[in-house]
Amino acid sequence: MMKAAIFPSRYVQGKDSINIIGDELSRLGSEVLCLLSPSGLDYFQTPIKTSAEGKVNLHIEPFNRECCDPEIERLVRCGKEKNVNLVMGVGGGKILDTAKAVAYQLNTPVVIVPTIASNDAPCASVSVIYTPEGEYDRYLFLPKNPDLVLVDTQIIAESPVRFLVSGMGDALATWFEAEDCKISHGKNTTGYLGTKTAYHLARFCYDMILENGLKAKVACQNKMVNSALENVVEANVLLSGLGFESGGLSAAHSIHNGLTMLEETHHFWHGEKVTIGLLAMLFLTERSQSIIDEVYTFCESVGLPTTLEQIGVTNLDRDYLIPVAKRACSTEETIHNLPFDLTPEIVLDSLLIANQEGKNSH
């Protein structure tokens, strides 16, 4: 029975850690292609340049806002022209995924500096590629995880609180999905079974979120860093990332993928839709009422959605929603890591029951 787990090579987190980025970069290279969004240029260019001075040569390149093949190809050409031996992405998910893809094509290490903690993608060995128009194209699975993930918690504290809360929703599903994979012997993203280490980290992620979530939200609302915020950022970014890649995914993310078929959900964040997927999954997998109550109570306390209406879905007609369930049950979806057979009708039943539970709990 083959098992595997994958991790980023180095993880650094703390208040004002952006100020030590030069030391961290110098461990990995000397000529650095640094991708920054137009807004990121205003906020982060100066501290990065100050920290890098005398340690590495920075080649700052504005990011054109979409992780797509033309932008990746443009940045690869730029990297070759400047003879870079290290790529760094600073910003949100698309710029980080672009940095990973560019580093892969240039065969260099990659440094990831997330400026929001809204999901668990920074540590992962995958990039989501879109079309230039912003439509999903494909996953690019990479041969290794990032060489360094550096998270400045003061930057996270100063970002909109909704990002942090959304990340809690993504992280909240980690343990339940890994547990399903453990029971069913479902494969993780390596194609092998998860390790005990991964399953325990997934559970630790859940416990950390429940214990610290509300206090972390209050800290973020006040743009302050406290131990609760540090713990939640670690759970959102590191523990959830390790848990999903090395523990495995199941129904929550598949139902999320189905929900993205509805145009009205497009303005809501990944973690918010994963939360709805998780709530449906709790009923689909017949979790205990005590667990269901625990999860709903937490979601309501921090402001995560517990009804379909809260992610924009007001039409609850079965004919309207059945495509969501069919998409969630597609052959390639991780919902099939559940330890039993299912149908789109069963998935839809669970989604509607979860929605009603959310209404009843208000």
mmCIF file of C-alpha atoms in Angstrom:
data_model
loop_
_atom_site.group_PDB
_atom_site.id
_atom_site.type_symbol
_atom_site.label_atom_id
_atom_site.label_comp_id
_atom_site.label_asym_id
_atom_site.label_seq_id
_atom_site.Cartn_x
_atom_site.Cartn_y
_atom_site.Cartn_z
ATOM 1 C CA MET A 1 0.000 0.000 0.000
ATOM 2 C CA MET A 2 1.798 3.097 -1.271
ATOM 3 C CA LYS A 3 1.458 6.374 0.656
ATOM 4 C CA ALA A 4 2.818 9.832 -0.125
ATOM 5 C CA ALA A 5 2.828 13.354 1.298
ATOM 6 C CA ILE A 6 4.135 16.582 -0.248
ATOM 7 C CA PHE A 7 5.094 19.878 1.378
ATOM 8 C CA PRO A 8 6.626 23.263 0.494
ATOM 9 C CA SER A 9 10.380 23.305 1.141
ATOM 10 C CA ARG A 10 10.245 26.253 3.557
ATOM 11 C CA TYR A 11 7.430 28.155 5.272
ATOM 12 C CA VAL A 12 7.939 31.509 7.019
ATOM 13 C CA GLN A 13 5.141 33.390 8.772
ATOM 14 C CA GLY A 14 5.012 36.401 11.050
ATOM 15 C CA LYS A 15 4.267 40.087 11.508
ATOM 16 C CA ASP A 16 6.400 42.249 9.168
ATOM 17 C CA SER A 17 8.112 39.202 7.654
ATOM 18 C CA ILE A 18 8.123 41.046 4.295
ATOM 19 C CA ASN A 19 11.099 42.931 5.751
ATOM 20 C CA ILE A 20 13.267 39.791 5.720
ATOM 21 C CA ILE A 21 12.371 38.770 2.166
ATOM 22 C CA GLY A 22 15.851 39.710 0.920
ATOM 23 C CA ASP A 23 17.526 37.222 3.260
ATOM 24 C CA GLU A 24 15.069 34.511 2.257
ATOM 25 C CA LEU A 25 15.481 35.169 -1.476
ATOM 26 C CA SER A 26 19.274 35.047 -1.237
ATOM 27 C CA ARG A 27 19.035 31.412 -0.112
ATOM 28 C CA LEU A 28 17.557 30.462 -3.459
ATOM 29 C CA GLY A 29 18.898 32.754 -6.187
ATOM 30 C CA SER A 30 20.476 36.051 -7.164
ATOM 31 C CA GLU A 31 18.463 37.310 -10.170
ATOM 32 C CA VAL A 32 14.795 37.488 -9.170
ATOM 33 C CA LEU A 33 11.800 38.001 -11.430
ATOM 34 C CA CYS A 34 9.258 39.580 -9.053
ATOM 35 C CA LEU A 35 5.613 39.604 -10.184
ATOM 36 C CA LEU A 36 3.434 42.303 -8.647
ATOM 37 C CA SER A 37 -0.072 43.443 -9.487
ATOM 38 C CA PRO A 38 -0.598 47.127 -10.326
ATOM 39 C CA SER A 39 -1.962 47.719 -6.808
ATOM 40 C CA GLY A 40 0.814 45.592 -5.336
ATOM 41 C CA LEU A 41 3.376 47.912 -6.884
ATOM 42 C CA ASP A 42 2.030 50.730 -4.733
ATOM 43 C CA TYR A 43 1.969 48.775 -1.480
ATOM 44 C CA PHE A 44 4.828 46.268 -1.601
ATOM 45 C CA GLN A 45 7.464 47.479 -4.067
ATOM 46 C CA THR A 46 9.280 49.711 -1.556
ATOM 47 C CA PRO A 47 9.622 47.213 1.356
ATOM 48 C CA ILE A 48 10.668 44.442 -1.016
ATOM 49 C CA LYS A 49 13.266 46.616 -2.717
ATOM 50 C CA THR A 50 14.595 47.821 0.646
ATOM 51 C CA SER A 51 14.940 44.289 1.998
ATOM 52 C CA ALA A 52 16.497 42.962 -1.215
ATOM 53 C CA GLU A 53 19.095 45.718 -1.596
ATOM 54 C CA GLY A 54 22.606 44.294 -1.610
ATOM 55 C CA LYS A 55 21.333 40.712 -1.411
ATOM 56 C CA VAL A 56 19.648 39.960 -4.742
ATOM 57 C CA ASN A 57 18.901 41.778 -7.985
ATOM 58 C CA LEU A 58 15.193 42.386 -8.397
ATOM 59 C CA HIS A 59 13.502 42.546 -11.783
ATOM 60 C CA ILE A 60 9.989 43.758 -10.984
ATOM 61 C CA GLU A 61 7.370 43.009 -13.609
ATOM 62 C CA PRO A 62 3.708 44.103 -13.413
ATOM 63 C CA PHE A 63 1.203 41.254 -13.680
ATOM 64 C CA ASN A 64 -1.554 41.599 -16.269
ATOM 65 C CA ARG A 65 -4.229 40.230 -13.896
ATOM 66 C CA GLU A 66 -4.917 36.860 -15.548
ATOM 67 C CA CYS A 67 -3.170 33.509 -15.111
ATOM 68 C CA CYS A 68 -3.389 32.528 -18.761
ATOM 69 C CA ASP A 69 -1.056 31.083 -21.372
ATOM 70 C CA PRO A 70 -0.247 34.394 -23.140
ATOM 71 C CA GLU A 71 0.692 36.041 -19.828
ATOM 72 C CA ILE A 72 2.780 33.058 -18.741
ATOM 73 C CA GLU A 73 4.568 33.045 -22.109
ATOM 74 C CA ARG A 74 5.225 36.800 -21.853
ATOM 75 C CA LEU A 75 6.740 36.450 -18.393
ATOM 76 C CA VAL A 76 8.830 33.455 -19.429
ATOM 77 C CA ARG A 77 10.314 35.553 -22.260
ATOM 78 C CA CYS A 78 10.955 38.340 -19.773
ATOM 79 C CA GLY A 79 12.683 35.936 -17.399
ATOM 80 C CA LYS A 80 14.923 34.589 -20.145
ATOM 81 C CA GLU A 81 15.869 38.079 -21.292
ATOM 82 C CA LYS A 82 16.914 39.005 -17.760
ATOM 83 C CA ASN A 83 18.642 35.662 -17.067
ATOM 84 C CA VAL A 84 16.697 35.160 -13.847
ATOM 85 C CA ASN A 85 17.330 32.169 -11.620
ATOM 86 C CA LEU A 86 14.409 32.698 -9.231
ATOM 87 C CA VAL A 87 10.745 33.713 -9.605
ATOM 88 C CA MET A 88 8.632 35.360 -6.913
ATOM 89 C CA GLY A 89 4.901 36.107 -6.910
ATOM 90 C CA VAL A 90 3.410 38.616 -4.483
ATOM 91 C CA GLY A 91 -0.371 38.949 -4.260
ATOM 92 C CA GLY A 92 -3.524 36.880 -4.598
ATOM 93 C CA GLY A 93 -4.228 33.485 -6.098
ATOM 94 C CA LYS A 94 -3.858 34.227 -9.809
ATOM 95 C CA ILE A 95 -0.522 35.993 -9.519
ATOM 96 C CA LEU A 96 0.801 33.199 -7.283
ATOM 97 C CA ASP A 97 -0.347 30.512 -9.727
ATOM 98 C CA THR A 98 1.284 32.463 -12.562
ATOM 99 C CA ALA A 99 4.561 32.650 -10.656
ATOM 100 C CA LYS A 100 4.502 28.876 -10.145
ATOM 101 C CA ALA A 101 3.840 28.245 -13.840
ATOM 102 C CA VAL A 102 6.553 30.690 -14.979
ATOM 103 C CA ALA A 103 9.128 29.184 -12.597
ATOM 104 C CA TYR A 104 8.249 25.716 -13.877
ATOM 105 C CA GLN A 105 8.859 26.758 -17.479
ATOM 106 C CA LEU A 106 12.091 28.556 -16.558
ATOM 107 C CA ASN A 107 13.223 25.638 -14.392
ATOM 108 C CA THR A 108 13.901 27.917 -11.412
ATOM 109 C CA PRO A 109 12.833 27.870 -7.753
ATOM 110 C CA VAL A 110 9.694 29.813 -6.871
ATOM 111 C CA VAL A 111 8.856 32.013 -3.882
ATOM 112 C CA ILE A 112 5.204 32.597 -2.971
ATOM 113 C CA VAL A 113 4.150 35.651 -0.921
ATOM 114 C CA PRO A 114 0.365 35.665 -0.406
ATOM 115 C CA THR A 115 -1.147 38.993 0.595
ATOM 116 C CA ILE A 116 -4.516 37.477 1.548
ATOM 117 C CA ALA A 117 -5.326 34.247 3.417
ATOM 118 C CA SER A 118 -8.498 33.384 1.503
ATOM 119 C CA ASN A 119 -7.580 29.816 0.478
ATOM 120 C CA ASP A 120 -5.002 27.038 0.793
ATOM 121 C CA ALA A 121 -3.438 27.361 -2.682
ATOM 122 C CA PRO A 122 -0.097 29.073 -1.793
ATOM 123 C CA CYS A 123 1.575 25.856 -0.600
ATOM 124 C CA ALA A 124 0.182 23.653 -3.380
ATOM 125 C CA SER A 125 1.970 22.130 -6.368
ATOM 126 C CA VAL A 126 -0.717 23.163 -8.860
ATOM 127 C CA SER A 127 -1.651 26.238 -10.898
ATOM 128 C CA VAL A 128 -5.149 26.961 -12.179
ATOM 129 C CA ILE A 129 -4.889 28.220 -15.753
ATOM 130 C CA TYR A 130 -7.604 30.441 -17.257
ATOM 131 C CA THR A 131 -8.312 31.831 -20.701
ATOM 132 C CA PRO A 132 -7.362 35.490 -21.330
ATOM 133 C CA GLU A 133 -11.065 36.267 -20.825
ATOM 134 C CA GLY A 134 -11.020 34.749 -17.331
ATOM 135 C CA GLU A 135 -12.765 31.428 -17.971
ATOM 136 C CA TYR A 136 -11.369 28.249 -16.387
ATOM 137 C CA ASP A 137 -9.114 26.324 -18.785
ATOM 138 C CA ARG A 138 -7.207 23.587 -16.910
ATOM 139 C CA TYR A 139 -5.111 22.569 -13.936
ATOM 140 C CA LEU A 140 -1.333 22.608 -14.370
ATOM 141 C CA PHE A 141 0.081 19.995 -12.001
ATOM 142 C CA LEU A 142 3.651 20.853 -11.070
ATOM 143 C CA PRO A 143 6.495 18.465 -10.172
ATOM 144 C CA LYS A 144 7.113 20.083 -6.784
ATOM 145 C CA ASN A 145 5.688 22.466 -4.213
ATOM 146 C CA PRO A 146 6.971 26.043 -3.815
ATOM 147 C CA ASP A 147 10.499 26.439 -2.515
ATOM 148 C CA LEU A 148 9.418 29.133 -0.080
ATOM 149 C CA VAL A 149 6.053 30.419 1.154
ATOM 150 C CA LEU A 150 6.380 33.641 3.153
ATOM 151 C CA VAL A 151 3.304 35.098 4.872
ATOM 152 C CA ASP A 152 3.387 38.519 6.492
ATOM 153 C CA THR A 153 0.537 38.457 9.007
ATOM 154 C CA GLN A 154 0.413 42.247 9.268
ATOM 155 C CA ILE A 155 -0.367 42.365 5.545
ATOM 156 C CA ILE A 156 -3.084 39.747 6.082
ATOM 157 C CA ALA A 157 -4.513 41.740 9.016
ATOM 158 C CA GLU A 158 -4.805 44.828 6.825
ATOM 159 C CA SER A 159 -6.657 43.012 4.038
ATOM 160 C CA PRO A 160 -10.485 42.873 3.962
ATOM 161 C CA VAL A 161 -11.790 40.557 6.674
ATOM 162 C CA ARG A 162 -13.956 38.683 4.164
ATOM 163 C CA PHE A 163 -10.792 37.155 2.665
ATOM 164 C CA LEU A 164 -9.730 35.706 6.003
ATOM 165 C CA VAL A 165 -13.200 34.360 6.745
ATOM 166 C CA SER A 166 -13.441 32.793 3.297
ATOM 167 C CA GLY A 167 -10.130 31.050 3.971
ATOM 168 C CA MET A 168 -11.621 29.634 7.152
ATOM 169 C CA GLY A 169 -14.409 28.099 5.061
ATOM 170 C CA ASP A 170 -11.909 26.436 2.740
ATOM 171 C CA ALA A 171 -9.880 25.200 5.718
ATOM 172 C CA LEU A 172 -12.952 23.988 7.600
ATOM 173 C CA ALA A 173 -13.572 21.300 4.976
ATOM 174 C CA THR A 174 -10.026 19.927 5.126
ATOM 175 C CA TRP A 175 -10.450 17.429 7.947
ATOM 176 C CA PHE A 176 -13.816 16.089 6.764
ATOM 177 C CA GLU A 177 -12.562 15.467 3.234
ATOM 178 C CA ALA A 178 -9.303 13.886 4.420
ATOM 179 C CA GLU A 179 -11.278 11.692 6.830
ATOM 180 C CA ASP A 180 -13.457 10.449 3.974
ATOM 181 C CA CYS A 181 -10.354 9.585 1.974
ATOM 182 C CA LYS A 182 -8.873 7.778 4.964
ATOM 183 C CA ILE A 183 -12.019 5.662 5.367
ATOM 184 C CA SER A 184 -12.417 4.862 1.669
ATOM 185 C CA HIS A 185 -8.687 4.573 0.886
ATOM 186 C CA GLY A 186 -9.167 7.441 -1.541
ATOM 187 C CA LYS A 187 -6.101 8.862 -3.247
ATOM 188 C CA ASN A 188 -4.633 12.282 -2.572
ATOM 189 C CA THR A 189 -3.234 14.635 -5.219
ATOM 190 C CA THR A 190 -0.056 12.533 -5.570
ATOM 191 C CA GLY A 191 -2.129 9.574 -6.792
ATOM 192 C CA TYR A 192 -1.277 7.602 -3.661
ATOM 193 C CA LEU A 193 -2.916 7.171 -0.278
ATOM 194 C CA GLY A 194 -2.443 9.814 2.387
ATOM 195 C CA THR A 195 -0.132 9.423 5.345
ATOM 196 C CA LYS A 196 -1.099 9.439 9.016
ATOM 197 C CA THR A 197 0.793 12.718 9.278
ATOM 198 C CA ALA A 198 -1.502 14.292 6.674
ATOM 199 C CA TYR A 199 -4.664 13.065 8.382
ATOM 200 C CA HIS A 200 -3.532 14.386 11.762
ATOM 201 C CA LEU A 201 -2.603 17.757 10.241
ATOM 202 C CA ALA A 202 -6.059 17.943 8.671
ATOM 203 C CA ARG A 203 -7.681 17.379 12.067
ATOM 204 C CA PHE A 204 -5.349 19.933 13.666
ATOM 205 C CA CYS A 205 -6.461 22.421 11.004
ATOM 206 C CA TYR A 206 -10.107 21.962 12.007
ATOM 207 C CA ASP A 207 -9.391 22.337 15.708
ATOM 208 C CA MET A 208 -7.279 25.461 15.110
ATOM 209 C CA ILE A 209 -10.028 27.128 13.080
ATOM 210 C CA LEU A 210 -12.765 26.383 15.600
ATOM 211 C CA GLU A 211 -10.701 27.589 18.548
ATOM 212 C CA ASN A 212 -9.354 30.783 16.986
ATOM 213 C CA GLY A 213 -11.687 31.775 14.161
ATOM 214 C CA LEU A 214 -13.873 34.367 15.823
ATOM 215 C CA LYS A 215 -11.001 36.005 17.726
ATOM 216 C CA ALA A 216 -8.978 36.146 14.499
ATOM 217 C CA LYS A 217 -11.869 37.821 12.671
ATOM 218 C CA VAL A 218 -12.081 40.507 15.364
ATOM 219 C CA ALA A 219 -8.318 41.086 15.122
ATOM 220 C CA CYS A 220 -8.538 41.447 11.344
ATOM 221 C CA GLN A 221 -11.452 43.864 11.647
ATOM 222 C CA ASN A 222 -9.168 46.008 13.805
ATOM 223 C CA LYS A 223 -6.118 45.458 11.529
ATOM 224 C CA MET A 224 -4.243 43.881 14.440
ATOM 225 C CA VAL A 225 -2.072 40.781 14.677
ATOM 226 C CA ASN A 226 -2.697 38.554 17.692
ATOM 227 C CA SER A 227 -2.046 34.890 18.404
ATOM 228 C CA ALA A 228 -5.508 33.924 17.155
ATOM 229 C CA LEU A 229 -4.921 35.585 13.790
ATOM 230 C CA GLU A 230 -1.482 33.960 13.524
ATOM 231 C CA ASN A 231 -3.084 30.577 14.224
ATOM 232 C CA VAL A 232 -5.864 31.027 11.690
ATOM 233 C CA VAL A 233 -3.479 32.201 8.973
ATOM 234 C CA GLU A 234 -1.341 29.126 9.612
ATOM 235 C CA ALA A 235 -4.454 26.942 9.388
ATOM 236 C CA ASN A 236 -5.820 28.645 6.245
ATOM 237 C CA VAL A 237 -2.538 28.651 4.335
ATOM 238 C CA LEU A 238 -0.287 25.878 5.654
ATOM 239 C CA LEU A 239 -2.353 23.234 7.458
ATOM 240 C CA SER A 240 -5.215 23.294 4.986
ATOM 241 C CA GLY A 241 -2.763 23.181 2.087
ATOM 242 C CA LEU A 242 -0.954 20.176 3.525
ATOM 243 C CA GLY A 243 -4.240 18.534 4.473
ATOM 244 C CA PHE A 244 -5.898 18.777 1.088
ATOM 245 C CA GLU A 245 -2.854 17.822 -1.005
ATOM 246 C CA SER A 246 -1.582 15.016 1.176
ATOM 247 C CA GLY A 247 -4.836 13.950 2.867
ATOM 248 C CA GLY A 248 -7.156 14.187 -0.098
ATOM 249 C CA LEU A 249 -10.397 15.831 -1.221
ATOM 250 C CA SER A 250 -13.941 14.504 -1.447
ATOM 251 C CA ALA A 251 -17.442 15.974 -1.739
ATOM 252 C CA ALA A 252 -17.134 19.551 -0.456
ATOM 253 C CA HIS A 253 -14.890 20.692 -3.292
ATOM 254 C CA SER A 254 -16.850 18.737 -5.894
ATOM 255 C CA ILE A 255 -20.075 20.432 -4.828
ATOM 256 C CA HIS A 256 -18.204 23.746 -4.945
ATOM 257 C CA ASN A 257 -17.272 22.986 -8.551
ATOM 258 C CA GLY A 258 -20.904 22.244 -9.318
ATOM 259 C CA LEU A 259 -22.048 25.511 -7.759
ATOM 260 C CA THR A 260 -19.702 27.462 -10.041
ATOM 261 C CA MET A 261 -21.996 26.503 -12.927
ATOM 262 C CA LEU A 262 -24.507 29.012 -11.559
ATOM 263 C CA GLU A 263 -23.637 32.503 -12.740
ATOM 264 C CA GLU A 264 -25.072 34.073 -9.602
ATOM 265 C CA THR A 265 -22.354 32.392 -7.509
ATOM 266 C CA HIS A 266 -19.468 33.898 -9.480
ATOM 267 C CA HIS A 267 -19.208 36.949 -7.238
ATOM 268 C CA PHE A 268 -18.658 34.815 -4.151
ATOM 269 C CA TRP A 269 -15.304 33.515 -2.945
ATOM 270 C CA HIS A 270 -13.982 29.974 -3.271
ATOM 271 C CA GLY A 271 -14.093 29.332 0.479
ATOM 272 C CA GLU A 272 -17.671 30.593 0.740
ATOM 273 C CA LYS A 273 -18.852 28.087 -1.868
ATOM 274 C CA VAL A 274 -16.728 25.318 -0.340
ATOM 275 C CA THR A 275 -18.554 26.002 2.942
ATOM 276 C CA ILE A 276 -21.908 25.266 1.291
ATOM 277 C CA GLY A 277 -20.344 22.142 -0.217
ATOM 278 C CA LEU A 278 -19.142 21.071 3.223
ATOM 279 C CA LEU A 279 -22.558 21.581 4.831
ATOM 280 C CA ALA A 280 -24.172 19.426 2.140
ATOM 281 C CA MET A 281 -21.421 16.859 2.617
ATOM 282 C CA LEU A 282 -22.163 16.601 6.352
ATOM 283 C CA PHE A 283 -25.651 15.336 5.507
ATOM 284 C CA LEU A 284 -24.481 13.303 2.515
ATOM 285 C CA THR A 285 -22.056 11.365 4.726
ATOM 286 C CA GLU A 286 -24.451 11.184 7.694
ATOM 287 C CA ARG A 287 -22.203 12.976 10.191
ATOM 288 C CA SER A 288 -23.536 13.151 13.736
ATOM 289 C CA GLN A 289 -25.963 15.897 14.715
ATOM 290 C CA SER A 290 -23.435 17.199 17.252
ATOM 291 C CA ILE A 291 -20.858 17.735 14.495
ATOM 292 C CA ILE A 292 -23.467 19.333 12.232
ATOM 293 C CA ASP A 293 -24.484 21.705 15.015
ATOM 294 C CA GLU A 294 -20.832 22.527 15.742
ATOM 295 C CA VAL A 295 -20.063 23.428 12.144
ATOM 296 C CA TYR A 296 -23.231 25.484 11.582
ATOM 297 C CA THR A 297 -22.708 27.371 14.844
ATOM 298 C CA PHE A 298 -19.139 28.228 13.897
ATOM 299 C CA CYS A 299 -20.097 29.350 10.389
ATOM 300 C CA GLU A 300 -22.786 31.641 11.755
ATOM 301 C CA SER A 301 -20.414 33.083 14.359
ATOM 302 C CA VAL A 302 -17.813 34.218 11.792
ATOM 303 C CA GLY A 303 -20.175 35.043 8.919
ATOM 304 C CA LEU A 304 -19.685 32.084 6.584
ATOM 305 C CA PRO A 305 -22.762 31.251 4.478
ATOM 306 C CA THR A 306 -25.125 28.514 5.640
ATOM 307 C CA THR A 307 -27.834 28.895 2.974
ATOM 308 C CA LEU A 308 -27.819 28.929 -0.802
ATOM 309 C CA GLU A 309 -29.346 32.388 -0.796
ATOM 310 C CA GLN A 310 -26.210 33.671 0.958
ATOM 311 C CA ILE A 311 -24.156 32.701 -2.124
ATOM 312 C CA GLY A 312 -26.690 34.246 -4.497
ATOM 313 C CA VAL A 313 -28.845 31.193 -5.285
ATOM 314 C CA THR A 314 -32.553 31.940 -4.841
ATOM 315 C CA ASN A 315 -34.031 29.470 -7.351
ATOM 316 C CA LEU A 316 -34.337 26.167 -5.455
ATOM 317 C CA ASP A 317 -36.242 24.314 -8.161
ATOM 318 C CA ARG A 318 -34.811 20.801 -8.560
ATOM 319 C CA ASP A 319 -34.677 21.104 -12.341
ATOM 320 C CA TYR A 320 -32.614 24.270 -11.958
ATOM 321 C CA LEU A 321 -30.193 22.779 -9.427
ATOM 322 C CA ILE A 322 -29.773 19.246 -10.771
ATOM 323 C CA PRO A 323 -26.958 20.323 -13.187
ATOM 324 C CA VAL A 324 -25.003 21.420 -10.101
ATOM 325 C CA ALA A 325 -25.287 17.927 -8.635
ATOM 326 C CA LYS A 326 -24.489 16.269 -11.970
ATOM 327 C CA ARG A 327 -21.337 18.390 -12.306
ATOM 328 C CA ALA A 328 -20.346 17.470 -8.753
ATOM 329 C CA CYS A 329 -20.686 13.796 -9.677
ATOM 330 C CA SER A 330 -18.597 14.008 -12.883
ATOM 331 C CA THR A 331 -16.222 11.104 -13.370
ATOM 332 C CA GLU A 332 -13.107 13.167 -12.614
ATOM 333 C CA GLU A 333 -14.475 14.703 -9.410
ATOM 334 C CA THR A 334 -13.112 13.896 -5.960
ATOM 335 C CA ILE A 335 -16.613 13.191 -4.632
ATOM 336 C CA HIS A 336 -15.925 9.618 -5.689
ATOM 337 C CA ASN A 337 -13.481 9.367 -2.774
ATOM 338 C CA LEU A 338 -16.565 8.905 -0.598
ATOM 339 C CA PRO A 339 -16.833 5.336 0.727
ATOM 340 C CA PHE A 340 -20.173 4.624 -0.995
ATOM 341 C CA ASP A 341 -21.950 4.976 -4.337
ATOM 342 C CA LEU A 342 -24.101 8.021 -4.980
ATOM 343 C CA THR A 343 -26.242 9.713 -7.602
ATOM 344 C CA PRO A 344 -26.812 13.369 -8.513
ATOM 345 C CA GLU A 345 -30.282 13.091 -6.959
ATOM 346 C CA ILE A 346 -28.791 12.066 -3.601
ATOM 347 C CA VAL A 347 -26.287 14.923 -3.768
ATOM 348 C CA LEU A 348 -29.051 17.412 -4.561
ATOM 349 C CA ASP A 349 -31.134 16.106 -1.654
ATOM 350 C CA SER A 350 -28.210 16.742 0.693
ATOM 351 C CA LEU A 351 -27.684 20.255 -0.693
ATOM 352 C CA LEU A 352 -31.342 21.154 -0.148
ATOM 353 C CA ILE A 353 -31.396 19.622 3.337
ATOM 354 C CA ALA A 354 -28.264 21.587 4.269
ATOM 355 C CA ASN A 355 -29.892 24.745 2.947
ATOM 356 C CA GLN A 356 -33.013 24.132 5.054
ATOM 357 C CA GLU A 357 -30.868 23.483 8.126
ATOM 358 C CA GLY A 358 -29.208 26.837 7.552
ATOM 359 C CA LYS A 359 -32.593 28.532 7.365
ATOM 360 C CA ASN A 360 -33.813 26.799 10.504
ATOM 361 C CA SER A 361 -30.744 27.785 12.507
ATOM 362 C CA HIS A 362 -31.250 31.541 11.971
#
